[in-house]
XYZ file of C-alpha atoms in Angstrom:
506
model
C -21.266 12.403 -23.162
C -18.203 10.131 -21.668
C -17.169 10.295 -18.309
C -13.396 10.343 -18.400
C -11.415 8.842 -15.465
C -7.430 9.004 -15.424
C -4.475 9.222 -12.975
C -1.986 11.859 -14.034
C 1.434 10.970 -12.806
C 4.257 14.161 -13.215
C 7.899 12.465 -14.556
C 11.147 13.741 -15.560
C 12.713 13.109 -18.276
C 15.651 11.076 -16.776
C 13.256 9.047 -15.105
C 10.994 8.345 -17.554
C 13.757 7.106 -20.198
C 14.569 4.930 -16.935
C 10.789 3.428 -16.627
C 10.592 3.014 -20.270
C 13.981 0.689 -19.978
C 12.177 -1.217 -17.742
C 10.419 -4.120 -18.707
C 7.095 -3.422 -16.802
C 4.788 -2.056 -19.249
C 5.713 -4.886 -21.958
C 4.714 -7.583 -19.427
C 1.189 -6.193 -19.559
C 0.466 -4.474 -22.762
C -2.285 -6.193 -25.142
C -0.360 -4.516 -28.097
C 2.609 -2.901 -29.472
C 2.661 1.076 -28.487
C 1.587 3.901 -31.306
C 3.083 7.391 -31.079
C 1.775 10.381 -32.536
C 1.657 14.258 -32.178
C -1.253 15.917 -30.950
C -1.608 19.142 -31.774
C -4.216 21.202 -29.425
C -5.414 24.670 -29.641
C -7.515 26.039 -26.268
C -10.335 27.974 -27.124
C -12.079 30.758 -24.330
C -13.758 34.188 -24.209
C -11.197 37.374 -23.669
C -12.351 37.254 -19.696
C -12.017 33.468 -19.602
C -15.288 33.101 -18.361
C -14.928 28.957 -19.900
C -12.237 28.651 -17.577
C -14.155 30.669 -14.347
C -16.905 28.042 -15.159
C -14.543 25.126 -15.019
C -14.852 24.342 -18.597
C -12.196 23.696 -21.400
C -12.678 23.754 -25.265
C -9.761 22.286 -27.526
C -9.652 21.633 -31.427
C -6.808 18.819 -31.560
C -5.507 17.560 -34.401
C -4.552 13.961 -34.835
C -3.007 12.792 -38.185
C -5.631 14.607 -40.647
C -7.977 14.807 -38.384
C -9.773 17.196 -36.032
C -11.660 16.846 -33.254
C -13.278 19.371 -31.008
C -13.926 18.573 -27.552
C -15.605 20.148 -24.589
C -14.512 19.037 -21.077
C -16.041 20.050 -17.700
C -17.285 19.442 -14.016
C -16.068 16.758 -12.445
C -13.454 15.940 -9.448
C -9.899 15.265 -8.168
C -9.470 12.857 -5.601
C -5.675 12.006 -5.082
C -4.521 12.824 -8.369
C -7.776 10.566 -10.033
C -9.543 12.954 -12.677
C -12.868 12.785 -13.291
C -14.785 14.699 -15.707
C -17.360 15.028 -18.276
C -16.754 15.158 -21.979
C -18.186 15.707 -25.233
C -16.130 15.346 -28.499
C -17.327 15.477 -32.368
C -14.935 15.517 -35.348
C -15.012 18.510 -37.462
C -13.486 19.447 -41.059
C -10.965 21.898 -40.066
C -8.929 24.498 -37.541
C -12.038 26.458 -36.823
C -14.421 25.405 -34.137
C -17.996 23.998 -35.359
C -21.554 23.666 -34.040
C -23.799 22.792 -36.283
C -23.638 19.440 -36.330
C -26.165 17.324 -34.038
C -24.066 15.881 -31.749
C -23.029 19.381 -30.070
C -26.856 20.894 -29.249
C -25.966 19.471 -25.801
C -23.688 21.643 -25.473
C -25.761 24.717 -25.141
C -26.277 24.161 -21.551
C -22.359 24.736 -20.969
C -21.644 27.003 -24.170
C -24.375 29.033 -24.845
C -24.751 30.621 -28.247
C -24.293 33.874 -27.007
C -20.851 32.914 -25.835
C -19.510 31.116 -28.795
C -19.226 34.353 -30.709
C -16.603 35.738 -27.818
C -14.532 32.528 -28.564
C -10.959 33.057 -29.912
C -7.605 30.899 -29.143
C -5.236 31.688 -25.912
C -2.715 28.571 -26.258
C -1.660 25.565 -27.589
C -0.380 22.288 -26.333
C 1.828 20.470 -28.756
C 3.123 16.882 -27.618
C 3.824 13.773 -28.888
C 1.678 10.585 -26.842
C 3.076 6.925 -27.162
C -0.353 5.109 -26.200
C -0.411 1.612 -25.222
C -3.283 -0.452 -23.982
C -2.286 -2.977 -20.543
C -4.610 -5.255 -19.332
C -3.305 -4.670 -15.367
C -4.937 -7.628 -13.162
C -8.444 -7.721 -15.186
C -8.668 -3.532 -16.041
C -8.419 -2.213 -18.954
C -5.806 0.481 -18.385
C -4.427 2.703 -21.123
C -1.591 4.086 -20.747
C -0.106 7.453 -22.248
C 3.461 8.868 -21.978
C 2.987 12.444 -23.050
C 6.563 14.818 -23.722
C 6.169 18.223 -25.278
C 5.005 21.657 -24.262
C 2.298 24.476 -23.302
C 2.546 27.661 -25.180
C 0.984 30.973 -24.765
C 2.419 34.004 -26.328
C 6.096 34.260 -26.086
C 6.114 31.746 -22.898
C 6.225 27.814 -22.493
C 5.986 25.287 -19.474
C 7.150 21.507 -20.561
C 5.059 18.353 -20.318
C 6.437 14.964 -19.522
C 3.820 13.094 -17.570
C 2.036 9.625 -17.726
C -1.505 9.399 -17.940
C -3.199 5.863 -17.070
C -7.005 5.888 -18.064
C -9.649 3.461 -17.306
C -11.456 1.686 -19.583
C -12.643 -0.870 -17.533
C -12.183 -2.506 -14.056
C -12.517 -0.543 -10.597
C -10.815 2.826 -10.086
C -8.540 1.350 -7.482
C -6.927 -0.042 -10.256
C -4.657 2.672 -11.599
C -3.655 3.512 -8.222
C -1.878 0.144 -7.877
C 0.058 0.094 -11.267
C 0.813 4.047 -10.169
C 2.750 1.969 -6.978
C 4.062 -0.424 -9.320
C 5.302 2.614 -11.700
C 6.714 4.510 -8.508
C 9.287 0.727 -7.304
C 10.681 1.688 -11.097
C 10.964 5.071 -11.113
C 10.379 8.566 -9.104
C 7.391 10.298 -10.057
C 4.403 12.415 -8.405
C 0.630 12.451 -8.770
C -0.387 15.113 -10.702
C -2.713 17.596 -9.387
C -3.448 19.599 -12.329
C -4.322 19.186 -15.893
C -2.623 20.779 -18.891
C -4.859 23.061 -19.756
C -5.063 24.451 -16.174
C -1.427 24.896 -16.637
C -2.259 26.854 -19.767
C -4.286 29.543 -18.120
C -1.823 29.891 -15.549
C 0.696 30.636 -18.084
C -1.876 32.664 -20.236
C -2.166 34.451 -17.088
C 1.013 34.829 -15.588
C 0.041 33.220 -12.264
C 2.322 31.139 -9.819
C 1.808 28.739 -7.456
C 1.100 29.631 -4.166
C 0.256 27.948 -0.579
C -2.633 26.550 -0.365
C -5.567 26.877 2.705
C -7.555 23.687 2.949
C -11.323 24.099 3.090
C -13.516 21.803 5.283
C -16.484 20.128 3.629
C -20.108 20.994 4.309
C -21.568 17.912 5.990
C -25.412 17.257 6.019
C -27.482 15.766 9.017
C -28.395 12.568 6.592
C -25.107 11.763 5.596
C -24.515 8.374 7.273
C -20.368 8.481 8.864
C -18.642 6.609 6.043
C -20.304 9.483 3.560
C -18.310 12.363 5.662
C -15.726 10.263 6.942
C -14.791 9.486 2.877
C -15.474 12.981 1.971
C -12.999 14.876 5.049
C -10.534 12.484 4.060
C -10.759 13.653 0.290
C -10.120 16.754 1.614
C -7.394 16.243 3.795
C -5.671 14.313 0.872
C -6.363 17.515 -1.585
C -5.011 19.957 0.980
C -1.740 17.794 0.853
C -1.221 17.738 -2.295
C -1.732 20.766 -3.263
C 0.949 22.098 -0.998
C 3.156 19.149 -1.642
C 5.181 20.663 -4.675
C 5.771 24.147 -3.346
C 6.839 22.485 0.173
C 9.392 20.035 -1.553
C 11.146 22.922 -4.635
C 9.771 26.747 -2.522
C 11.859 28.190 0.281
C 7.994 29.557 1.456
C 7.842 28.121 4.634
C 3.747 28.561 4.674
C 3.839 24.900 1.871
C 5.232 23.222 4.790
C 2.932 24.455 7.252
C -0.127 24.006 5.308
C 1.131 20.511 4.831
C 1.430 20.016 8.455
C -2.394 21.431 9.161
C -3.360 18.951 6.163
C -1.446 15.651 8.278
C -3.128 16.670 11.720
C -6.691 16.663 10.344
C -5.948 13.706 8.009
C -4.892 11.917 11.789
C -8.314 13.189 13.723
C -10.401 11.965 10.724
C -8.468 8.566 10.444
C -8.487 8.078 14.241
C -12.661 9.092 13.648
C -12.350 6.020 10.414
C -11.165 3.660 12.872
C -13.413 4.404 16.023
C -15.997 3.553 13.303
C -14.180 0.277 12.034
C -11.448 -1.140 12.707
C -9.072 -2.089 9.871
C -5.324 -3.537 9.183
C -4.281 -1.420 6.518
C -5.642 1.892 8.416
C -4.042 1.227 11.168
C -0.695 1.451 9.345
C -1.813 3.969 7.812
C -2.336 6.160 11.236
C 1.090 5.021 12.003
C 2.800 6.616 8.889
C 0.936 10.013 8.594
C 2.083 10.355 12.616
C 5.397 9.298 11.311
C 5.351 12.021 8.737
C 3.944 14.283 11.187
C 6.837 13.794 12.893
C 9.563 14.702 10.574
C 7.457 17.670 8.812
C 7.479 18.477 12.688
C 11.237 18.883 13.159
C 11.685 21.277 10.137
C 8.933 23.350 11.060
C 10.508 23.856 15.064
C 13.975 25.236 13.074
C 11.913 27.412 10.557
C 9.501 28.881 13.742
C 13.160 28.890 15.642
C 14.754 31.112 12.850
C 11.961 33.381 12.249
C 10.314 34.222 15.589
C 13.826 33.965 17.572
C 17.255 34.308 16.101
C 15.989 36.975 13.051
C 14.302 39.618 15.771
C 17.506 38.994 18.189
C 19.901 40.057 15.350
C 17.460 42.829 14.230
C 17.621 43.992 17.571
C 21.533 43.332 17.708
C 23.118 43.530 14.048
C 26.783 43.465 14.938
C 26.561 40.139 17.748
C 29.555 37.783 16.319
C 27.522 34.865 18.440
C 24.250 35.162 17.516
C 25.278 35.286 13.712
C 27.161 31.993 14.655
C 24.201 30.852 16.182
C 21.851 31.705 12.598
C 24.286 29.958 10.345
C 24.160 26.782 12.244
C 20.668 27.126 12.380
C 20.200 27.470 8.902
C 22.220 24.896 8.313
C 20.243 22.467 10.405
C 17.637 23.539 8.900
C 18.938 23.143 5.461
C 19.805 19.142 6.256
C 16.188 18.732 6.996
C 14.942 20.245 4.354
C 17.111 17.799 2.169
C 15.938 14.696 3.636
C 12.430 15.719 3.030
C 13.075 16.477 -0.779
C 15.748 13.443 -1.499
C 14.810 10.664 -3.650
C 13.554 8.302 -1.444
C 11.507 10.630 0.756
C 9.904 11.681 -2.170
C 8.803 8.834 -3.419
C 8.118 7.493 0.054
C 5.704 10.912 0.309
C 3.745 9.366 -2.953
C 3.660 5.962 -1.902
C 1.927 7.146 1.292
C -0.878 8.838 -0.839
C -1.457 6.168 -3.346
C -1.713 3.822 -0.438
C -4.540 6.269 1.294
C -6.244 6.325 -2.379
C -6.072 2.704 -2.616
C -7.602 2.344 1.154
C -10.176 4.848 -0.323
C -10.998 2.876 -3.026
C -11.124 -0.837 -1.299
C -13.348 -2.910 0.334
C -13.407 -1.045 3.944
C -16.222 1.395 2.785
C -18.165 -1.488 1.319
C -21.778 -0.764 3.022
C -22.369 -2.539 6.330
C -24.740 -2.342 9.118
C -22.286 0.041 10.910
C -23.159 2.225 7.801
C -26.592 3.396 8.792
C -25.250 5.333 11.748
C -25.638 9.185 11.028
C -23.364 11.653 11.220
C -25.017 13.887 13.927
C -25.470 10.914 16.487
C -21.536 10.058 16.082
C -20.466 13.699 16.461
C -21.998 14.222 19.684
C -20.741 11.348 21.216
C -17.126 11.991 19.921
C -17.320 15.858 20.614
C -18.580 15.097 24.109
C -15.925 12.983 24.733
C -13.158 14.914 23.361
C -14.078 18.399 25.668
C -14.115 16.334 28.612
C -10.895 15.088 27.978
C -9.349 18.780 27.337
C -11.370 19.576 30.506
C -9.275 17.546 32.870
C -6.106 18.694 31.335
C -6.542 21.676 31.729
C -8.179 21.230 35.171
C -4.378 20.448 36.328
C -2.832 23.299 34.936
C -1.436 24.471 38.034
C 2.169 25.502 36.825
C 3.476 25.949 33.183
C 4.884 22.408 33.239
C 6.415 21.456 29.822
C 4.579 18.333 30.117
C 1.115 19.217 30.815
C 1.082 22.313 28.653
C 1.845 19.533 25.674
C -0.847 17.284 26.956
C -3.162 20.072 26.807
C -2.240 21.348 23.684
C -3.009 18.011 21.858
C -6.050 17.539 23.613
C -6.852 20.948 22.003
C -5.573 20.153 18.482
C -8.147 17.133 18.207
C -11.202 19.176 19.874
C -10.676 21.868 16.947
C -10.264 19.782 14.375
C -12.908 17.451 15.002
C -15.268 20.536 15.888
C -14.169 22.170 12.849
C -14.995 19.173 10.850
C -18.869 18.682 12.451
C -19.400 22.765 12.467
C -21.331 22.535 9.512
C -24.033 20.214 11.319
C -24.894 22.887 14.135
C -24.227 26.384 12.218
C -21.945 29.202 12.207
C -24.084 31.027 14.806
C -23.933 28.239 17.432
C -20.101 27.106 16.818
C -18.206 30.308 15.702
C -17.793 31.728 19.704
C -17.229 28.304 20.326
C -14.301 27.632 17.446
C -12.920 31.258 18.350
C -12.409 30.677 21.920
C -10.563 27.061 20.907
C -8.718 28.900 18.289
C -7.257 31.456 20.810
C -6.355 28.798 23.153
C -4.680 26.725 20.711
C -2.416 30.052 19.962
C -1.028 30.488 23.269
C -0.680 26.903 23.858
C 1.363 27.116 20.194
C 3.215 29.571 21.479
C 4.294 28.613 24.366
C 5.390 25.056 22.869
C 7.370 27.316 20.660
C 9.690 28.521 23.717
C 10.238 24.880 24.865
C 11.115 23.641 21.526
C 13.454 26.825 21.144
C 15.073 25.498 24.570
C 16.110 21.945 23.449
C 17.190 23.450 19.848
C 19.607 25.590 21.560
C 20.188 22.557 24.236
C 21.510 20.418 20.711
C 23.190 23.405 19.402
C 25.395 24.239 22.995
C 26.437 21.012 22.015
C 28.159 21.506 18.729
C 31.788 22.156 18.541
C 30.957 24.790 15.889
C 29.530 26.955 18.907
C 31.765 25.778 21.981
C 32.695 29.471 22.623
C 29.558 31.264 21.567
C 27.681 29.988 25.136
C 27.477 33.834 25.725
C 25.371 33.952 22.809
C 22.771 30.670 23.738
C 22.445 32.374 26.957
C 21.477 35.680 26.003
C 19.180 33.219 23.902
C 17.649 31.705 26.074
C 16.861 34.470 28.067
C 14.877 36.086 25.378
C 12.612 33.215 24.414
C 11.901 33.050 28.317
C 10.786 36.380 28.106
C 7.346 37.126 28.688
C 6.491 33.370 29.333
C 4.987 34.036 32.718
C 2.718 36.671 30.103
C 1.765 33.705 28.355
C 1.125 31.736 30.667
C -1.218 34.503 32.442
C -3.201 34.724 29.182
C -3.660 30.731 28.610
C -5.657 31.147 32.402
C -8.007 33.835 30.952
C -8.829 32.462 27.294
C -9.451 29.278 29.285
C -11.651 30.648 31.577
C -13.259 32.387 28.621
C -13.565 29.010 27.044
C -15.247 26.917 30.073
C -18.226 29.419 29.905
C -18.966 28.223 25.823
C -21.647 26.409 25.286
C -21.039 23.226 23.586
C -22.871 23.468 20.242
C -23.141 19.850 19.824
C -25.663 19.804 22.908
C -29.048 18.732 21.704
C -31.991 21.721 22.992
């Protein structure tokens, strides 16, 4: 069994004819590139139960040659595959076990399932290999164009593939920065033959909820520290594509919950050690925060305000007004997030984060032995006390100190979400509930103040200089039932103080 371990970088074509202009890959390669077509047929049972197990089974042919391989388990941490691998030649198209080599297998492909086994697609590409020898690793490199068929359907492929032969991992993720100066491209999140069952099965891509790692009591901080960030970094990703091509909203948002917890744990990374490169790196995620921010305030605007005003009043002349500038607004935003260079600035940020990942920061110290549990209560501690004596002062629904609060509230959830697994879902779920509900209000009532200064910078546009009649009736609306709000922030906080904190030790 090999362990295979490759960045997958997505490319269009027009790009990649631009990278392969480029003289970067000849300044490193050991030898001349060799193209050929590989030819792969998928294997799997008619329920897919290979695929439900995370397992893939391929025949490929190469030249006149066949080889069978078995792929499974594994990881994806910013785009970096990992997985197991077992591969034996056999004589033909038609899959074989009886030689030696493949009695390992039995553990992932039991005999009984074999005899379910029958094809469900093919990939068929041609791969120009070439081996580079990038600052002492042994990278090879792979440009793979061609397609994914199942049935009467197809999906293209044109990505790179950079596998490590030898060196450190961190490796690829600095010719992947050195790839991205040349040309746009994106990590790649999922394999072909996950694309295959996808279009075997006729699924789409949808937004995707982050999940928050199971911590235990031994882990020592840079163990959960590494592994939250993982996460953070997955739940990204994997919402990165729909929120840059989908007009689904929920990509962006899920993006937005992925860059607040990436913050809290990086702020947690460098309360533990402090570091150059992180703190630049806390700076641009905020930064990014920041513009996935302003987008979000005119999709919330649209959606909870001007759509329910003109359901409410179809045939208003100056609320339409008011929607199309909106929407247009909007629209700009959207295309500076998806332009060129915020693109490839959005993948520069994550191969940087890898590359942090990967380097000598988590290189075991003294500083290492501290455990999770001891670190938690200190931070946890500190963090309700803070949200304690903001909202101590909450006297009157000042703009201000609502937004003080709410932040103080957005890093005691996260950070309490984070540590939950430590204490148990029976002594932090009232707990997280009671924060969540808070957090909601507080969310809401940022919405009205953010709806106010939209409309403030839209009274200001010459498009709407006689539609004021319609930002006033505007205005009035998303100051409706404020004062409601605001009443129901004083009881879920008062519901809140009488929590216990879970963190508390007996």
């Amino acid at each position: 069994m090999a362990v295979e371990t490759e960045l997958k970088l997505r490319i269009t074509p027009e790009q990649l004819n631009r990278l392969k202009r480029n003289a970067l890959f000849k300044q490193h390669q050991l030898a001349r590139p060799v193209t050929r077509r590989l030819y792969n047929v998928y294997y799997d049972t008619p329920k897919l139960k290979l695929h439900h197990s995370m397992m893939a089974l391929r025949l490929r042919r190469v030249g006149g040659q066949w080889l069978q391989t078995l792929k499974g388990g594994g990881e994806v941490k910013a785009g970096l595959h990992s997985r197991n691998e077992w591969e034996v030649p056999v004589s033909g198209e038609a899959l074989d076990f009886s030689s030696p080599e493949t009695r390992e297998w039995a553990e992932h492909l039991p005999v009984s399932l074999r005899k379910k086994l029958k094809p469900v697609f093919v990939t068929d590409f041609s791969r120009t290999t070439r081996m580079l020898d990038w600052q002492g690793a042994q990278i090879e490199l792979c440009i793979d164009h061609g397609e994914i068929r199942a049935g009467q359907h197809s999906l293209p492929i044109c990505e790179l593939e950079l596998e490590l032969k030898s060196g450190e991992s961190r490796s690829l993720f600095e010719l992947a920065l050195a790839i991205l100066d040349v040309a746009p491209c994106e990590l790649e999140m999922v394999n072909k033959a996950e694309y295959g069952f996808r279009l075997l099965e006729g699924r789409s891509e949808t937004p995707f909820k982050g999940v928050i790692p199971a911590i235990l009591p031994q882990e020592t901080l840079p163990e959960l520290l590494q592994k939250m960030v993982w996460s953070c970094l997955l739940h990204l990703q994997n919402n990165l594509r729909g929120a840059m091509s989908s007009d689904d909203a929920e990509y962006l948002h899920q993006m937005r919950v992925a860059l607040r917890r990436l913050r809290v744990v990086l702020r947690m990374s460098a309360k533990h050690q402090q570091d150059d490169e992180l703190a630049d790196l806390i700076r641009d995620v905020a930064a990014l925060c920041v513009a996935l921010g302003r987008i979000r305030e005119w999709d919330v605007f649209i959606a909870e305000t001007l759509h329910p005003m003109r359901a409410r009043m179809p045939g208003h002349a100056g609320l339409q007004a008011l929607l199309a500038l909106s929407e247009q607004q909007r629209g700009n935003c959207y295309d500076a997030l998806r332009g060129e260079t915020q693109a490839r600035e959005l993948q520069r940020l994550i191969l940087r984060l890898a590359l942090w990942m990967n380097g000598a920061y988590w290189t075991p110290g003294e500083e290492s032995a501290q455990q999770a549990g001891d670190f938690s209560e200190r931070l946890l501690r500190k963090l309700s006390q803070r949200f304690a004596r903001a909202a101590a002062h909450l006297d009157q629904p000042a703009a201000a100190r609502l937004h003080a609060l709410r932040i103080c509230a957005k890093k005691l959830r996260y950070s309490a979400e984070f540590f939950a697994s430590l204490y148990g879902k029976r002594r932090t779920a009232s707990y997280l509930g009671s924060l969540t509900d808070v957090q909601e209000v507080l969310g809401k009532m940022n919405d009205v103040a953010v709806a106010h200064h939209l409309l403030e910078e839209l009274s200001a546009k010459p498009e709407l200089a006689a539609e004021q009649e319609a930002i006033a009736l505007t205005k009035g609306w998303i100051a409706h039932g404020l004062s409601r709000q605001f009443d129901a922030l004083h009881k879920l906080l008062r519901r809140f103080d009488a929590q216990p904190a879970f963190w508390k030790k007996g």
